[in-house]
Amino acid sequence: MNKKIPYLQACRLAIACLLFPVFVLADEVSSDLAKRIDKVIEKAHARPLKSDVNTPWVVMHGVVAFEKDLEVLEVATGKKMNAIEYLTRHAKFEGQLIYQDVKGVPTLMTRGRGDKSFLVQDHVDQFLFAYADAGIGLDHEILSRSGRKFTVADKLKHAKKGFKDDQELGWTIVAASTYLPFDEKWKADSGKKYRTEDIMALAIQRDPRRETEGGPHHLYGVAYALDAYLKQGGKLEGTWKEARDYLDKYVALTKEYQQTDGAFSGSVFFRASRPRTPRQLVSSTGHALEWLSVALSPEQLREAWVLKAVERLVTDMEKFPTEVFSDGGLYHAAHALRRFREATGK
């Protein structure tokens, strides 16, 4: 004979079953570590940005880390303004607005072979990537030197027309997977037609070690686009399944080359090596965690090896002033930690 469970007891049992898995997962990222992460994120956020000291390239990296929640002091006016507004309407290089009007195209000075780095844009579509990753709308206005007003949509149109098989792909694929429907096909100036999936197919044929910084930005783009595709109901098959396998290969290599103290390799995917300085550690471990924070599931991000890397990164960010770290290293590390916190729960 079956015994009936009293109604109140049944309710309590149901609630316990629902809550128990949440408690188990949440306990894996300790409250102490979560607080430490938040403090170093705020430490990076509090770093002042000034128009006469920090180049547009630096401010753009700040936007990568903090999206719409960042300000820059415009020295000429003595007023602070939103960093995205600053980049798109006020930022200057050598006394002129950074956006040029070249035959009706909003163009940025982009580093070429032999040019100095860290001034305006070091890579094709790098600013467009930052806008996409930060959730900036296509209708956001851009002011050029000529006084002509453009929008982010104009930048995207130019990126599509100028796309080439042999360009860097990590930046562009983030923009494409943010702003374009996955089934949209466009024609580049070369005459070739592309969809976002075609960019992915090109990307997963690349050796990340031959890409910028040894691969983390390239892998971030692949992971970001795959995540966006799956969130829109895409199926893990064909090119997209190959992309997952591609990411898994480099997840395994990252784990294999991880140091005993938790830091990720200072030599990225070339070999296992210990970062030589706090500056290198924050850059290499931060860059690696950044793409892993998108490539891994929330459950995988709670695994011991990832938590060990997070704690090692946080330790050096706590210990040293922000001036010790490179601009890019600091902001990519902050971005990585923000992504990690978003994925694993606050």
Short mmCIF file of C-alpha atoms in Angstrom, two decimals, residues 58-326:
data_model
loop_
_atom_site.label_atom_id
_atom_site.label_comp_id
_atom_site.label_asym_id
_atom_site.label_seq_id
_atom_site.Cartn_x
_atom_site.Cartn_y
_atom_site.Cartn_z
CA VAL A 58 44.23 52.38 -24.67
CA VAL A 59 40.73 53.80 -24.24
CA MET A 60 39.39 51.24 -26.72
CA HIS A 61 40.86 48.50 -24.53
CA GLY A 62 39.13 50.05 -21.54
CA VAL A 63 35.86 49.76 -23.47
CA VAL A 64 36.57 46.07 -24.11
CA ALA A 65 36.82 45.56 -20.36
CA PHE A 66 34.05 47.84 -19.09
CA GLU A 67 31.81 48.36 -22.12
CA LYS A 68 29.46 51.32 -21.59
CA ASP A 69 30.53 51.87 -17.98
CA LEU A 70 33.75 53.85 -18.43
CA GLU A 71 34.71 57.52 -18.49
CA VAL A 72 37.59 59.54 -19.92
CA LEU A 73 38.73 62.96 -18.75
CA GLU A 74 38.77 65.27 -21.77
CA VAL A 75 41.59 67.58 -20.74
CA ALA A 76 40.64 70.37 -23.17
CA THR A 77 37.27 70.85 -21.46
CA GLY A 78 38.16 69.51 -18.02
CA LYS A 79 35.09 67.28 -18.13
CA LYS A 80 34.62 63.55 -17.98
CA MET A 81 32.66 61.82 -20.71
CA ASN A 82 31.59 58.31 -21.58
CA ALA A 83 34.47 56.42 -23.20
CA ILE A 84 32.43 55.25 -26.19
CA GLU A 85 31.16 58.76 -26.82
CA TYR A 86 34.76 59.93 -26.54
CA LEU A 87 36.08 57.42 -29.08
CA THR A 88 33.33 57.99 -31.62
CA ARG A 89 33.11 61.79 -31.45
CA HIS A 90 35.99 63.40 -29.56
CA ALA A 91 39.17 61.29 -29.52
CA LYS A 92 42.08 62.83 -31.40
CA PHE A 93 45.44 61.74 -32.71
CA GLU A 94 48.06 64.31 -33.65
CA GLY A 95 45.51 67.05 -33.11
CA GLN A 96 42.77 65.66 -35.35
CA LEU A 97 39.73 63.46 -34.82
CA ILE A 98 40.67 59.81 -35.23
CA TYR A 99 37.92 59.04 -37.74
CA GLN A 100 38.75 60.11 -41.28
CA ASP A 101 36.26 60.49 -44.11
CA VAL A 102 37.94 58.61 -46.95
CA LYS A 103 35.66 58.67 -49.99
CA GLY A 104 32.60 58.38 -47.80
CA VAL A 105 34.02 55.65 -45.57
CA PRO A 106 34.64 56.14 -41.80
CA THR A 107 38.31 55.12 -41.64
CA LEU A 108 40.75 54.74 -38.75
CA MET A 109 44.52 54.89 -38.97
CA THR A 110 45.49 51.23 -38.68
CA ARG A 111 49.02 50.10 -37.89
CA GLY A 112 50.96 48.82 -40.84
CA ARG A 113 54.26 46.97 -41.04
CA GLY A 114 56.92 48.98 -39.22
CA ASP A 115 54.45 51.44 -37.66
CA LYS A 116 54.30 52.14 -33.94
CA SER A 117 51.77 50.17 -31.92
CA PHE A 118 49.23 51.24 -29.30
CA LEU A 119 48.22 54.53 -30.93
CA VAL A 120 44.84 54.21 -32.65
CA GLN A 121 43.96 50.84 -34.20
CA ASP A 122 46.49 48.02 -34.39
CA HIS A 123 44.31 45.51 -36.26
CA VAL A 124 41.65 45.58 -38.96
CA ASP A 125 38.15 45.86 -37.42
CA GLN A 126 39.54 46.11 -33.87
CA PHE A 127 37.35 49.09 -32.94
CA LEU A 128 34.33 47.45 -34.58
CA PHE A 129 35.02 44.39 -32.44
CA ALA A 130 35.09 46.55 -29.31
CA TYR A 131 31.78 48.20 -30.21
CA ALA A 132 30.14 44.84 -30.95
CA ASP A 133 31.44 43.18 -27.79
CA ALA A 134 30.24 46.15 -25.73
CA GLY A 135 26.74 45.99 -27.21
CA ILE A 136 26.90 49.32 -29.05
CA GLY A 137 24.02 49.74 -31.48
CA LEU A 138 24.45 50.03 -35.24
CA ASP A 139 22.82 53.46 -35.13
CA HIS A 140 25.46 54.91 -32.80
CA GLU A 141 26.88 58.06 -34.37
CA ILE A 142 30.51 58.58 -35.40
CA LEU A 143 31.92 62.03 -36.17
CA SER A 144 34.70 62.32 -38.75
CA ARG A 145 37.31 65.01 -39.35
CA SER A 146 35.36 66.37 -42.31
CA GLY A 147 32.35 66.97 -40.08
CA ARG A 148 30.46 64.22 -41.82
CA LYS A 149 28.52 61.95 -39.50
CA PHE A 150 28.59 58.19 -39.86
CA THR A 151 27.23 55.30 -37.80
CA VAL A 152 28.55 51.97 -36.58
CA ALA A 153 26.46 50.47 -39.40
CA ASP A 154 28.67 52.35 -41.87
CA LYS A 155 31.76 50.79 -40.28
CA LEU A 156 30.17 47.36 -40.56
CA LYS A 157 29.31 47.94 -44.22
CA HIS A 158 32.93 48.90 -44.91
CA ALA A 159 34.20 45.82 -43.04
CA LYS A 160 31.99 43.56 -45.15
CA LYS A 161 33.05 45.14 -48.43
CA GLY A 162 36.74 45.06 -47.54
CA PHE A 163 36.81 41.54 -46.12
CA LYS A 164 39.66 39.31 -47.34
CA ASP A 165 40.39 35.65 -46.69
CA ASP A 166 43.89 36.38 -45.40
CA GLN A 167 43.07 39.18 -42.94
CA GLU A 168 42.95 38.73 -39.18
CA LEU A 169 39.64 37.07 -38.40
CA GLY A 170 39.13 37.18 -34.63
CA TRP A 171 38.02 40.81 -34.54
CA THR A 172 35.75 40.64 -37.59
CA ILE A 173 33.93 37.45 -36.63
CA VAL A 174 32.84 39.00 -33.32
CA ALA A 175 31.31 41.94 -35.20
CA ALA A 176 29.70 39.71 -37.82
CA SER A 177 28.15 37.35 -35.27
CA THR A 178 26.86 40.30 -33.24
CA TYR A 179 25.41 42.49 -35.95
CA LEU A 180 24.49 40.14 -38.81
CA PRO A 181 21.92 37.35 -39.10
CA PHE A 182 23.79 34.08 -39.50
CA ASP A 183 22.07 33.35 -42.80
CA GLU A 184 22.94 36.73 -44.33
CA LYS A 185 25.32 36.60 -47.29
CA TRP A 186 27.25 39.62 -48.53
CA LYS A 187 29.56 40.39 -51.43
CA ALA A 188 33.03 41.78 -50.76
CA ASP A 189 34.94 44.06 -53.10
CA SER A 190 36.90 40.99 -54.21
CA GLY A 191 33.71 39.61 -55.72
CA LYS A 192 33.55 36.73 -53.25
CA LYS A 193 30.44 36.13 -51.17
CA TYR A 194 30.50 35.37 -47.46
CA ARG A 195 28.38 34.45 -44.47
CA THR A 196 29.55 34.43 -40.86
CA GLU A 197 29.89 30.65 -41.17
CA ASP A 198 32.39 31.17 -43.99
CA ILE A 199 34.54 33.34 -41.73
CA MET A 200 34.36 30.59 -39.12
CA ALA A 201 35.42 28.01 -41.69
CA LEU A 202 38.47 30.13 -42.49
CA ALA A 203 39.23 30.77 -38.81
CA ILE A 204 39.36 27.13 -37.75
CA GLN A 205 41.91 26.38 -40.45
CA ARG A 206 44.33 28.84 -38.84
CA ASP A 207 47.16 27.97 -36.47
CA PRO A 208 46.47 30.28 -33.49
CA ARG A 209 50.19 30.53 -32.80
CA ARG A 210 50.54 32.58 -35.98
CA GLU A 211 47.84 35.03 -34.89
CA THR A 212 48.08 38.15 -32.70
CA GLU A 213 49.49 37.52 -29.20
CA GLY A 214 49.90 33.85 -30.09
CA GLY A 215 46.21 33.15 -30.51
CA PRO A 216 43.95 34.29 -27.63
CA HIS A 217 42.12 36.99 -29.61
CA HIS A 218 41.60 34.60 -32.50
CA LEU A 219 40.18 31.96 -30.17
CA TYR A 220 37.99 34.52 -28.43
CA GLY A 221 36.45 35.36 -31.79
CA VAL A 222 35.81 31.69 -32.61
CA ALA A 223 34.33 31.03 -29.16
CA TYR A 224 32.20 34.19 -29.22
CA ALA A 225 30.74 33.44 -32.66
CA LEU A 226 30.02 29.81 -31.78
CA ASP A 227 28.33 30.87 -28.55
CA ALA A 228 26.22 33.46 -30.39
CA TYR A 229 25.22 30.91 -33.02
CA LEU A 230 24.15 28.30 -30.47
CA LYS A 231 22.24 30.86 -28.40
CA GLN A 232 20.22 31.68 -31.51
CA GLY A 233 19.21 28.05 -31.87
CA GLY A 234 21.95 26.90 -34.21
CA LYS A 235 22.82 23.21 -34.35
CA LEU A 236 26.24 21.87 -33.43
CA GLU A 237 27.01 20.30 -36.77
CA GLY A 238 29.18 20.88 -39.82
CA THR A 239 31.45 23.91 -39.51
CA TRP A 240 30.08 24.68 -36.06
CA LYS A 241 30.93 21.21 -34.73
CA GLU A 242 34.41 21.60 -36.19
CA ALA A 243 34.68 24.93 -34.38
CA ARG A 244 33.82 23.23 -31.10
CA ASP A 245 36.48 20.58 -31.71
CA TYR A 246 38.98 23.31 -32.62
CA LEU A 247 38.35 25.12 -29.34
CA ASP A 248 38.53 21.89 -27.34
CA LYS A 249 41.97 21.19 -28.78
CA TYR A 250 43.32 24.47 -27.44
CA VAL A 251 41.47 24.17 -24.14
CA ALA A 252 43.34 20.89 -23.61
CA LEU A 253 46.66 22.48 -24.58
CA THR A 254 46.06 25.42 -22.24
CA LYS A 255 45.44 23.00 -19.40
CA GLU A 256 48.47 20.88 -20.32
CA TYR A 257 50.80 23.92 -20.30
CA GLN A 258 49.37 25.40 -17.09
CA GLN A 259 51.95 26.03 -14.37
CA THR A 260 51.83 24.42 -10.94
CA ASP A 261 50.91 27.74 -9.31
CA GLY A 262 47.87 28.07 -11.59
CA ALA A 263 49.25 30.58 -14.09
CA PHE A 264 48.77 29.82 -17.76
CA SER A 265 51.85 29.48 -19.93
CA GLY A 266 53.81 32.62 -20.67
CA SER A 267 54.52 31.13 -24.11
CA VAL A 268 50.84 30.57 -24.95
CA PHE A 269 50.61 27.49 -27.21
CA PHE A 270 54.27 27.18 -28.11
CA ARG A 271 55.34 25.42 -24.91
CA ALA A 272 54.84 25.37 -21.16
CA SER A 273 56.71 28.23 -19.53
CA ARG A 274 56.45 30.22 -16.35
CA PRO A 275 55.59 33.92 -16.78
CA ARG A 276 58.74 35.87 -15.93
CA THR A 277 57.13 38.92 -14.33
CA PRO A 278 53.78 40.00 -12.83
CA ARG A 279 53.27 42.06 -15.99
CA GLN A 280 53.63 38.99 -18.19
CA LEU A 281 51.55 36.82 -15.89
CA VAL A 282 48.58 39.18 -15.88
CA SER A 283 48.79 39.52 -19.64
CA SER A 284 49.22 35.84 -20.54
CA THR A 285 46.87 34.39 -17.93
CA GLY A 286 44.34 37.18 -18.46
CA HIS A 287 44.32 36.74 -22.24
CA ALA A 288 43.90 32.97 -21.88
CA LEU A 289 41.11 33.26 -19.33
CA GLU A 290 39.34 35.76 -21.58
CA TRP A 291 38.72 33.31 -24.40
CA LEU A 292 38.19 30.40 -22.00
CA SER A 293 35.44 32.38 -20.26
CA VAL A 294 33.43 32.18 -23.49
CA ALA A 295 34.65 28.81 -24.79
CA LEU A 296 33.86 26.87 -21.59
CA SER A 297 30.49 26.17 -20.02
CA PRO A 298 29.70 27.60 -16.56
CA GLU A 299 30.29 24.13 -15.13
CA GLN A 300 33.69 23.86 -16.80
CA LEU A 301 34.66 27.30 -15.55
CA ARG A 302 34.09 26.04 -12.01
CA GLU A 303 36.59 23.21 -12.44
CA ALA A 304 39.60 23.27 -10.14
CA TRP A 305 42.21 24.05 -12.81
CA VAL A 306 40.31 27.14 -13.99
CA LEU A 307 39.67 28.37 -10.45
CA LYS A 308 43.37 27.95 -9.71
CA ALA A 309 44.21 30.17 -12.69
CA VAL A 310 41.64 32.76 -11.62
CA GLU A 311 43.06 32.89 -8.11
CA ARG A 312 46.62 33.22 -9.42
CA LEU A 313 45.61 36.08 -11.71
CA VAL A 314 43.72 37.84 -8.94
CA THR A 315 46.67 37.52 -6.56
CA ASP A 316 49.00 39.52 -8.78
CA MET A 317 46.32 42.06 -9.64
CA GLU A 318 45.81 42.59 -5.90
CA LYS A 319 49.48 42.78 -5.07
CA PHE A 320 50.71 45.34 -7.59
CA PRO A 321 49.54 48.80 -8.72
CA THR A 322 47.90 48.95 -12.14
CA GLU A 323 50.91 50.82 -13.54
CA VAL A 324 52.92 47.59 -13.32
CA PHE A 325 50.78 45.95 -16.00
CA SER A 326 50.58 46.67 -19.71
#
